[in-house]
Short mmCIF file of C-alpha atoms in Angstrom, two decimals:
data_model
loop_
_atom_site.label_atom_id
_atom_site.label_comp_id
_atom_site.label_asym_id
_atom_site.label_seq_id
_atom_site.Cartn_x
_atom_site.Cartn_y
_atom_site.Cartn_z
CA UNK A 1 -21.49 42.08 -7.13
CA UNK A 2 -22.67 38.15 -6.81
CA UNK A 3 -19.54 37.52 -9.67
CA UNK A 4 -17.29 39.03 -6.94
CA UNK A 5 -18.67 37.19 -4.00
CA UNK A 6 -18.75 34.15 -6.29
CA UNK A 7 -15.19 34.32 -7.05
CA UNK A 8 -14.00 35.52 -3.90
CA UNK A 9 -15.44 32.11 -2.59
CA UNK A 10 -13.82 30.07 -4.68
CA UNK A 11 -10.71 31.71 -4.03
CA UNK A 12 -11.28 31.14 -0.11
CA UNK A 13 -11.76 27.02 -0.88
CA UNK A 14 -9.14 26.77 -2.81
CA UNK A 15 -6.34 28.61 0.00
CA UNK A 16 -7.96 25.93 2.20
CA UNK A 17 -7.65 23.21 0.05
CA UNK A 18 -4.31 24.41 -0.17
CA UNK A 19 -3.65 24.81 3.32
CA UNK A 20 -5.34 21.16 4.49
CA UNK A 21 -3.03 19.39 2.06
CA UNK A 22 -0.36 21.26 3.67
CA UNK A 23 -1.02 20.47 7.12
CA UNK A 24 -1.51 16.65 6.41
CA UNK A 25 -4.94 16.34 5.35
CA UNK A 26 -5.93 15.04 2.03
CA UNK A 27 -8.22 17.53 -0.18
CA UNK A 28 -9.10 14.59 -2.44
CA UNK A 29 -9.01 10.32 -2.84
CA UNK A 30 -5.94 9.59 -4.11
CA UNK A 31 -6.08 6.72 -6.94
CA UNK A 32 -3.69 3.88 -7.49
CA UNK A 33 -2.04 5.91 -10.37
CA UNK A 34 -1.26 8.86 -7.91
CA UNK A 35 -0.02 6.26 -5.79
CA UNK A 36 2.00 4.68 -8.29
CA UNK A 37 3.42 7.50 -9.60
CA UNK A 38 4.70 9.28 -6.43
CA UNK A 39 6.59 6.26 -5.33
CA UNK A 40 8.21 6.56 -8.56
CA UNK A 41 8.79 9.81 -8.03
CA UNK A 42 10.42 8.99 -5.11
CA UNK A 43 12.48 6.10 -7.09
CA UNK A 44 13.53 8.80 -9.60
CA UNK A 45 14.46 12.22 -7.62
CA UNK A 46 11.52 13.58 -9.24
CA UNK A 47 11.02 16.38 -6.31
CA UNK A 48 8.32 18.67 -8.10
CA UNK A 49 6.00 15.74 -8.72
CA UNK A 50 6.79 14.62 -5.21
CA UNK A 51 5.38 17.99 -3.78
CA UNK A 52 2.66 18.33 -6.31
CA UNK A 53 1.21 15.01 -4.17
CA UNK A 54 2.04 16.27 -1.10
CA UNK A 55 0.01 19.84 -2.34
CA UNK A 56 -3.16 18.00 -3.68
CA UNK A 57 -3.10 14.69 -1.38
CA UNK A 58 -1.49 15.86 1.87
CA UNK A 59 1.74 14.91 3.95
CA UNK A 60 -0.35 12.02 5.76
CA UNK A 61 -1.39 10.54 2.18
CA UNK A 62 2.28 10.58 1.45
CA UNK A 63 3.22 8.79 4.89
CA UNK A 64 0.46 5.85 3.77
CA UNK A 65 1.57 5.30 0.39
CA UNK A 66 3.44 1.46 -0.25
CA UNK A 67 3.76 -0.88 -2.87
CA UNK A 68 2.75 -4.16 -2.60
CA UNK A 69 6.06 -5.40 -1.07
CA UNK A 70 5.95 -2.82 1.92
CA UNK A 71 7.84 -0.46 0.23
CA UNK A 72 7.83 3.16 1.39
CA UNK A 73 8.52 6.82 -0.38
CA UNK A 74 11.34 6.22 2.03
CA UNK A 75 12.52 2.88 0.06
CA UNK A 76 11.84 3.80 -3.12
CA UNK A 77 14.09 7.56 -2.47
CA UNK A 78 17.12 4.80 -1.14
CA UNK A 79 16.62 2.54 -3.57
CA UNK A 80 17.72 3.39 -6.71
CA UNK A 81 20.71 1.81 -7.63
CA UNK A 82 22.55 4.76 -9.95
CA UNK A 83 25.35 6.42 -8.18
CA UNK A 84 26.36 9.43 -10.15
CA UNK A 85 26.61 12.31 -7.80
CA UNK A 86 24.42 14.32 -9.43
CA UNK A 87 21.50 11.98 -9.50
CA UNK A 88 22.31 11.31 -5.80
CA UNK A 89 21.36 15.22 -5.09
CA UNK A 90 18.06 14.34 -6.30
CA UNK A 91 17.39 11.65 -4.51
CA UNK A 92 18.84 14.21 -0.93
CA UNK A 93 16.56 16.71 -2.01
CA UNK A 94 13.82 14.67 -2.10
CA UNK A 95 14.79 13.40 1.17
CA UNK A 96 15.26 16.35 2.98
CA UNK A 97 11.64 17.43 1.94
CA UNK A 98 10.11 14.21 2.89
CA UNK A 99 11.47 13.52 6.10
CA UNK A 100 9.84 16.73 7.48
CA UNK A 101 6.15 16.05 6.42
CA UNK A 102 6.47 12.07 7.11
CA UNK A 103 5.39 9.91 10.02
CA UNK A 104 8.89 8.86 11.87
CA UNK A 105 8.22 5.77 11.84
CA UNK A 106 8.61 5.33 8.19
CA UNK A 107 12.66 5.50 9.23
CA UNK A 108 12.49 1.82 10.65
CA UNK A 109 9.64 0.64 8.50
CA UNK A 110 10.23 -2.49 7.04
CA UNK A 111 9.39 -3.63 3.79
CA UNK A 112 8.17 -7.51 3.23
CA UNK A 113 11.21 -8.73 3.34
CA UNK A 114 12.36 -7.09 6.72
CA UNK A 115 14.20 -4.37 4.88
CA UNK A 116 14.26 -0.63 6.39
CA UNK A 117 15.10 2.34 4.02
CA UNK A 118 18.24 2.30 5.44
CA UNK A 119 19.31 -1.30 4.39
CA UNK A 120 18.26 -0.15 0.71
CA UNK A 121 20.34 2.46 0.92
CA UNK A 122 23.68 0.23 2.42
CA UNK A 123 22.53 -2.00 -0.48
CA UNK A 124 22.76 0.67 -2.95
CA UNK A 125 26.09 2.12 -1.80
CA UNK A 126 24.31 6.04 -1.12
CA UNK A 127 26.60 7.63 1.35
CA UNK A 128 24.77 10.89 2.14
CA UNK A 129 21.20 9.24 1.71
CA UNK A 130 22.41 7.11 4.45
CA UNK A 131 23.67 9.75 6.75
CA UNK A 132 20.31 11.88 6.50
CA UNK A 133 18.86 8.65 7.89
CA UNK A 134 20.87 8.18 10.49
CA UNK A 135 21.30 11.71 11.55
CA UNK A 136 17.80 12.83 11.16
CA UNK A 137 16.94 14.46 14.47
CA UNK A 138 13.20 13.14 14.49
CA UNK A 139 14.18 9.73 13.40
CA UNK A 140 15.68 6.46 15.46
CA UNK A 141 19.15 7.46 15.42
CA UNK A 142 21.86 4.59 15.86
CA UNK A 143 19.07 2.38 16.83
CA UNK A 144 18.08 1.47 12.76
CA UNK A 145 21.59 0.49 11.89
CA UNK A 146 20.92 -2.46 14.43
CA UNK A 147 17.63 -3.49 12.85
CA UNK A 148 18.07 -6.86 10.63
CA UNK A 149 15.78 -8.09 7.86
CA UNK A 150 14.48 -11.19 6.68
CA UNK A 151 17.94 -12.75 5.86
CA UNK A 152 19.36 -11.75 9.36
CA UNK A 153 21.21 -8.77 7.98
CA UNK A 154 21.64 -4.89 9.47
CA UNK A 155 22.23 -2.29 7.28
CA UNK A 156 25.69 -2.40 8.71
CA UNK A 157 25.40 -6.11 7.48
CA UNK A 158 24.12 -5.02 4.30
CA UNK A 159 27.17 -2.59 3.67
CA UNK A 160 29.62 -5.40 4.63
CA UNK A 161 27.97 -8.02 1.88
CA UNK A 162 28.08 -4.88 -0.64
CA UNK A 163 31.76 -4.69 0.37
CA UNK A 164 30.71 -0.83 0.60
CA UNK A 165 33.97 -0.04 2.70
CA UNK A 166 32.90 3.95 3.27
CA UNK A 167 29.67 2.80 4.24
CA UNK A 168 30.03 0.37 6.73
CA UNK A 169 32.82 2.54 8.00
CA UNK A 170 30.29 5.58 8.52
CA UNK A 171 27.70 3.38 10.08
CA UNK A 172 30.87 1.62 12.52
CA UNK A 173 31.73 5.05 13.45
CA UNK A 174 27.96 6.22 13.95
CA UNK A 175 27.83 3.23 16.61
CA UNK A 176 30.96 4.44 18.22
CA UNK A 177 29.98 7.96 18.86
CA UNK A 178 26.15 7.06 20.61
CA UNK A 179 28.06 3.98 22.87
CA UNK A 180 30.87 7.32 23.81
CA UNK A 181 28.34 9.99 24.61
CA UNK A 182 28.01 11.04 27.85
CA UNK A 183 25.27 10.02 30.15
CA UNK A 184 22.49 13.43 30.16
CA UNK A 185 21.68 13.25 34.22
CA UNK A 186 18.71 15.04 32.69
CA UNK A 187 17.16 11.54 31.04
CA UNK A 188 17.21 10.01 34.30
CA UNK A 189 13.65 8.44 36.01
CA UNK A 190 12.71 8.14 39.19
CA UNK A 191 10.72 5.82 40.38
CA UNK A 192 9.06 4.05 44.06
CA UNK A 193 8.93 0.51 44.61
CA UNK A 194 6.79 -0.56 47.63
CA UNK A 195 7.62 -3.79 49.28
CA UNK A 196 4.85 -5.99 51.12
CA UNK A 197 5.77 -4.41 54.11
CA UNK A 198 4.90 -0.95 53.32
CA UNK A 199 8.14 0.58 52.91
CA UNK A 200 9.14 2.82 49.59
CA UNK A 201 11.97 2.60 48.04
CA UNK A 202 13.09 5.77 45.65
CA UNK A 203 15.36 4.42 42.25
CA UNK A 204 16.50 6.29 39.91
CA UNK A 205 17.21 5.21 36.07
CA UNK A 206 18.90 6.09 33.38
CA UNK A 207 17.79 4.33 30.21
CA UNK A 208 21.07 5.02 28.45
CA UNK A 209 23.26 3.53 31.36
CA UNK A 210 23.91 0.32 31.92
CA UNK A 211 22.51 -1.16 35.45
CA UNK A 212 25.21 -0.72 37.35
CA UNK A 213 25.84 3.36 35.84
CA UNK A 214 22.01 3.82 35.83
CA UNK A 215 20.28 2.36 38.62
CA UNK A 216 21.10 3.78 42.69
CA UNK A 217 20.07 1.41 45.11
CA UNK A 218 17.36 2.37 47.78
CA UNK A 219 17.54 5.48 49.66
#
């Protein structure tokens, strides 16, 4: 009977090992190597050793991890310069797990040198990498094509010194679509101003209009 119990126990643990690495929390200190090699992982399109981190270290461990340039699982899955299309699906597939499990911010992270994952990915001519960046819907949106690194480049930059035509096309066209869309009446903010003399003043704002579209005067 205590063999049962015993082994029922360690049975119970390990689920909630499982289940903390899951959820973000690390069931063990990750070492350099770990480190190292998920990053490469990441470099490679090496998706079961990318979730065998994720299992023993967590989803959090995985947002933490950089080299020592800045460099993110996010940079190192857009920054890998083969572009065969199979190897490419790799790279997605990690991707599309990662982004998930991952802090956000990681989308506009930038490395040492001001890069984002997105620039390494204009840099390395990776279409579809690019638009699950851009089009992510928990992620910065058109806002990251604007961002420019240490050389005063955007992606969109990037793309253009790559003379990456489809690229910088997509990105163009990305712009183009967020500066159309429709103002949502549901984003707008209202706010009260009181003046010295006591009297309120109701505005309301859209932070997607310009002034003149988002702002009524006093009412």
């Amino acid at each position: 009977m205590s063999k049962v119990i015993k082994e029922d126990s360690e049975h119970v643990e390990a689920e909630a090992g499982r289940i903390k690495a899951v959820d973000g929390s690390p069931s063990r200190q990750k070492s350099d190597t770990d480190k190292e090699d998920l990053l490469l992982s990441c470099r490679y399109g090496d998706l079961q050793d990318v979730q065998d981190f994720v299992t023993k270290f967590g989803s959090d461990a995985a947002s933490d991890v950089q080299d020592e340039n800045g460099n993110t699982v996010l940079h190192m899955t857009c920054g890998n310069g083969h572009t065969g299309s199979t190897f490419i699906r790799y790279l997605v597939d990690v991707l599309e797990y990662l982004l998930p499990l991952i802090h956000p911010s990681l989308l506009i992270k930038q490395n040492n040198s001001g890069s984002t994952p997105l620039h390494w990915a204009a840099l390395n001519k990776h279409l579809e990498v690019a638009q699950k960046l851009v089009q992510y819907p928990g992620g910065s949106g058109v806002d990251m094509i604007d961002i420019k690194n240490a050389a005063g480049r955007s992606p969109l930059g990037e793309a253009e010194m790559a003379e990456w035509e489809e690229g910088a096309n997509c990105l163009t066209e990305v712009k183009e679509e967020e500066e159309d869309t429709p103002v949502d009446p549901s984003q707008t903010i209202e706010v009260e101003i009181q003046d010295a003399d006591g009297q309120v003043a109701k505005m309301t704002i859209n932070p997607k209009a310009s002034d003149s579209e988002g702002t009524d005067g006093p009412s």
